[in-house]
Each structure stands twice: as C-alpha cells, then as structure tokens.
C-alpha cells in the first residue's frame, strides 16, 4: 500500500472496533459505496485505501451531520466544501451527494499529499486541518514546508482526536479489507 499501515495497540483496538457486530450495517453500506469511492480515488490517482476515511467520517451515511456542522459521507464543513467546489445554499447541499463529495475529498487529499508528501499527515490534516498539522510539525522542531516525517513523528503534538484518527483509519482499512477472515 502507498499508505504506510502500522500495527500497534491503537490500530489493534481500531481493528477490533470495526470488526465488531456493531459495524455490520456499515459493512453492508461498503458494498454499495466502496465501488464508487474506489473509482473516484483511482481516477484521481489516489490510493484506494483512502476509502476507509468515509467509514470513520460518517459510517458511510451520506446524510450524516456532526455537532460541529460537518455533513455528508466525507463530513465537510460548509467552508471547506465550498472551497473544494461543492454548492451549499438554502436549496442545495452537495456535501450530501456521495459522488460530488467524494470528488471534493479526492481534491482535498491530493492537495494535502502534495503539501506533506506523506499519506499519514494528509489523513491527519483531513481531521484537524493543515494548520494544526503545521503547528504540530513546528512544535516538533520541523519546518512544514520541507518536513519529511510522518504522523507518528508528530503524534504527541497533534490534537487528541487526531491522534486516534489515523489509527482508526488503519484499523478500518484492515477490518474492511479482511472482514471475511
């Protein structure tokens, strides 16, 4: 995989979480949404493993809404959705359109990978934003413009929620790839 997948205590807990019976409905949604997501990721030249992010973000529910106002399969905030080409107004909210939101997520992830050169940092930035990732890099003694490390190198400097986000991504990737086992 182009996305470096670790195996540690946090990832193991995430695998157990996504392998539980509670996630069986999400697995059934994966049979519906993953082919479309994989096609868009492939078209954008991105790793198909990134499909697992939609599981973490929304449980593959295109109508999911967070307390903070994020919406859709990929949980875009209104400003980020608009920045990546989604129409959001009183009549239309394209964050809830699985195909258009997936295309916007692909653009976002491609931009973040281009900025960091590391998938774990690009994934972390999806959760907490590039500003927080840049702060974590700076606090770790690096320069965000030329940083060559990974998520695990700045782990202790990231927001608490983001520290669990990348292991959740890795756990979901394993669990959904090997769900039959």
Tab-separated table of C-alpha atoms in Angstrom:
chain	number	residue	atom	x	y	z
A	1	UNK	CA	0.000	0.000	0.000
A	2	UNK	CA	1.244	3.518	-0.709
A	3	UNK	CA	-0.293	4.433	2.653
A	4	UNK	CA	2.056	3.127	5.352
A	5	UNK	CA	-0.066	0.972	7.641
A	6	UNK	CA	1.313	0.425	11.138
A	7	UNK	CA	0.250	-2.203	13.599
A	8	UNK	CA	0.279	-1.176	17.232
A	9	UNK	CA	-2.011	-1.112	20.242
A	10	UNK	CA	-4.175	1.754	18.927
A	11	UNK	CA	-4.548	0.146	15.499
A	12	UNK	CA	-5.402	-3.215	17.076
A	13	UNK	CA	-8.179	-1.574	19.129
A	14	UNK	CA	-9.500	0.067	15.963
A	15	UNK	CA	-9.485	-3.276	14.104
A	16	UNK	CA	-11.465	-4.835	16.947
A	17	UNK	CA	-13.914	-1.924	16.856
A	18	UNK	CA	-14.545	-2.142	13.105
A	19	UNK	CA	-14.702	-5.956	13.227
A	20	UNK	CA	-17.459	-5.943	15.834
A	21	UNK	CA	-21.077	-6.789	15.089
A	22	UNK	CA	-21.969	-3.134	15.639
A	23	UNK	CA	-20.268	-2.301	12.324
A	24	UNK	CA	-22.057	-4.987	10.279
A	25	UNK	CA	-24.513	-2.427	8.818
A	26	UNK	CA	-21.598	-0.211	7.786
A	27	UNK	CA	-20.008	-3.186	6.047
A	28	UNK	CA	-23.192	-3.648	4.037
A	29	UNK	CA	-23.072	0.049	3.019
A	30	UNK	CA	-19.471	-0.530	1.935
A	31	UNK	CA	-20.652	-2.948	-0.748
A	32	UNK	CA	-22.731	-0.095	-2.146
A	33	UNK	CA	-20.410	2.921	-1.726
A	34	UNK	CA	-16.889	1.469	-1.966
A	35	UNK	CA	-17.010	0.734	-5.720
A	36	UNK	CA	-17.929	4.374	-6.463
A	37	UNK	CA	-15.368	5.721	-3.986
A	38	UNK	CA	-12.642	3.420	-5.331
A	39	UNK	CA	-13.389	4.501	-8.899
A	40	UNK	CA	-13.048	8.182	-7.972
A	41	UNK	CA	-9.875	7.584	-5.955
A	42	UNK	CA	-8.360	5.660	-8.860
A	43	UNK	CA	-9.407	8.356	-11.326
A	44	UNK	CA	-7.684	10.958	-9.113
A	45	UNK	CA	-4.540	8.802	-8.821
A	46	UNK	CA	-5.010	8.249	-5.087
A	47	UNK	CA	-4.665	5.036	-3.046
A	48	UNK	CA	-7.939	3.101	-2.801
A	49	UNK	CA	-7.249	2.521	0.906
A	50	UNK	CA	-8.406	6.093	1.484
A	51	UNK	CA	-11.953	4.775	1.099
A	52	UNK	CA	-11.801	3.838	4.788
A	53	UNK	CA	-11.880	7.523	5.711
A	54	UNK	CA	-15.563	7.700	4.725
A	55	UNK	CA	-16.229	4.899	7.218
A	56	UNK	CA	-14.659	6.916	10.029
A	57	UNK	CA	-16.183	10.206	8.955
A	58	UNK	CA	-19.809	9.166	8.505
A	59	UNK	CA	-20.197	5.408	8.861
A	60	UNK	CA	-20.912	5.623	5.102
A	61	UNK	CA	-24.069	7.641	5.743
A	62	UNK	CA	-24.363	10.410	3.112
A	63	UNK	CA	-26.867	12.274	5.302
A	64	UNK	CA	-24.757	12.239	8.476
A	65	UNK	CA	-24.470	15.570	10.301
A	66	UNK	CA	-21.956	16.316	13.045
A	67	UNK	CA	-22.481	18.566	16.067
A	68	UNK	CA	-19.980	20.991	14.519
A	69	UNK	CA	-21.964	21.295	11.274
A	70	UNK	CA	-19.989	18.918	9.058
A	71	UNK	CA	-22.190	16.974	6.693
A	72	UNK	CA	-22.289	14.072	4.279
A	73	UNK	CA	-20.289	10.964	3.515
A	74	UNK	CA	-16.995	12.857	3.911
A	75	UNK	CA	-18.160	15.263	6.660
A	76	UNK	CA	-17.230	18.534	5.000
A	77	UNK	CA	-17.652	21.760	6.907
A	78	UNK	CA	-19.506	24.353	4.766
A	79	UNK	CA	-16.424	26.498	4.113
A	80	UNK	CA	-14.247	23.520	3.130
A	81	UNK	CA	-16.997	22.095	0.943
A	82	UNK	CA	-17.317	25.382	-0.923
A	83	UNK	CA	-13.536	25.676	-1.212
A	84	UNK	CA	-13.472	22.303	-2.971
A	85	UNK	CA	-16.291	23.077	-5.377
A	86	UNK	CA	-19.417	21.885	-3.590
A	87	UNK	CA	-22.543	24.017	-3.879
A	88	UNK	CA	-24.061	24.774	-0.494
A	89	UNK	CA	-27.031	27.091	-0.127
A	90	UNK	CA	-30.609	27.085	1.194
A	91	UNK	CA	-31.777	24.868	-1.678
A	92	UNK	CA	-28.818	22.559	-2.349
A	93	UNK	CA	-26.186	20.910	-0.208
A	94	UNK	CA	-23.823	18.897	-2.358
A	95	UNK	CA	-21.966	17.656	0.709
A	96	UNK	CA	-24.753	15.037	0.845
A	97	UNK	CA	-24.171	13.946	-2.757
A	98	UNK	CA	-21.879	10.896	-2.425
A	99	UNK	CA	-20.272	11.276	-5.846
A	100	UNK	CA	-19.631	15.033	-5.719
A	101	UNK	CA	-18.451	14.890	-2.103
A	102	UNK	CA	-16.079	12.041	-2.970
A	103	UNK	CA	-14.619	14.079	-5.807
A	104	UNK	CA	-14.136	17.021	-3.439
A	105	UNK	CA	-12.487	14.735	-0.862
A	106	UNK	CA	-10.136	13.468	-3.581
A	107	UNK	CA	-9.101	17.048	-4.399
A	108	UNK	CA	-8.541	17.807	-0.731
A	109	UNK	CA	-6.474	14.681	-0.115
A	110	UNK	CA	-4.415	15.236	-3.259
A	111	UNK	CA	-3.652	18.804	-2.112
A	112	UNK	CA	-2.651	17.627	1.348
A	113	UNK	CA	-0.441	14.851	-0.001
A	114	UNK	CA	1.225	17.351	-2.323
A	115	UNK	CA	1.820	19.624	0.690
A	116	UNK	CA	3.205	16.945	3.062
A	117	UNK	CA	4.461	14.134	0.830
A	118	UNK	CA	3.154	11.656	3.416
A	119	UNK	CA	-0.234	9.959	3.484
A	120	UNK	CA	-0.436	9.742	7.270
A	121	UNK	CA	-0.047	13.524	7.560
A	122	UNK	CA	-2.516	14.101	4.714
A	123	UNK	CA	-5.044	11.894	6.526
A	124	UNK	CA	-4.391	13.691	9.831
A	125	UNK	CA	-4.949	17.046	8.117
A	126	UNK	CA	-8.352	15.832	6.932
A	127	UNK	CA	-9.330	15.518	10.568
A	128	UNK	CA	-7.798	18.609	12.162
A	129	UNK	CA	-6.856	20.814	9.216
A	130	UNK	CA	-3.467	21.659	7.763
A	131	UNK	CA	-2.958	24.491	10.255
A	132	UNK	CA	-2.939	22.095	13.203
A	133	UNK	CA	-0.660	19.655	11.377
A	134	UNK	CA	1.736	22.511	10.583
A	135	UNK	CA	1.711	23.577	14.263
A	136	UNK	CA	2.493	20.005	15.325
A	137	UNK	CA	5.401	19.863	12.861
A	138	UNK	CA	6.732	23.206	14.100
A	139	UNK	CA	6.385	22.181	17.763
A	140	UNK	CA	8.343	19.020	16.915
A	141	UNK	CA	11.189	21.122	15.573
A	142	UNK	CA	10.412	20.784	11.872
A	143	UNK	CA	9.562	23.145	9.060
A	144	UNK	CA	6.162	22.373	7.466
A	145	UNK	CA	7.454	23.432	4.026
A	146	UNK	CA	10.223	20.819	3.964
A	147	UNK	CA	9.126	18.244	6.548
A	148	UNK	CA	9.971	14.621	5.710
A	149	UNK	CA	8.498	12.892	8.752
A	150	UNK	CA	5.181	11.156	9.323
A	151	UNK	CA	2.157	11.261	11.596
A	152	UNK	CA	3.944	9.124	14.182
A	153	UNK	CA	6.794	11.656	14.434
A	154	UNK	CA	4.406	14.463	15.460
A	155	UNK	CA	1.832	12.254	17.219
A	156	UNK	CA	2.269	13.839	20.669
A	157	UNK	CA	1.860	17.362	19.267
A	158	UNK	CA	-1.431	16.749	17.422
A	159	UNK	CA	-4.923	17.343	18.863
A	160	UNK	CA	-6.212	14.390	20.895
A	161	UNK	CA	-8.946	13.480	18.401
A	162	UNK	CA	-6.446	13.428	15.540
A	163	UNK	CA	-4.132	11.112	17.487
A	164	UNK	CA	-6.851	8.488	17.306
A	165	UNK	CA	-7.988	9.345	13.756
A	166	UNK	CA	-5.056	7.851	11.843
A	167	UNK	CA	-5.063	4.600	13.892
A	168	UNK	CA	-8.839	4.424	13.268
A	169	UNK	CA	-8.155	4.805	9.557
A	170	UNK	CA	-5.595	1.988	9.681
A	171	UNK	CA	-7.927	-0.234	11.689
A	172	UNK	CA	-10.822	0.393	9.310
A	173	UNK	CA	-8.557	-0.340	6.346
A	174	UNK	CA	-7.545	-3.712	7.818
A	175	UNK	CA	-11.035	-4.605	9.007
A	176	UNK	CA	-12.783	-3.803	5.740
A	177	UNK	CA	-10.090	-5.413	3.597
A	178	UNK	CA	-10.056	-8.648	5.622
A	179	UNK	CA	-13.587	-8.700	7.018
A	180	UNK	CA	-14.193	-12.301	5.955
A	181	UNK	CA	-11.199	-13.505	7.988
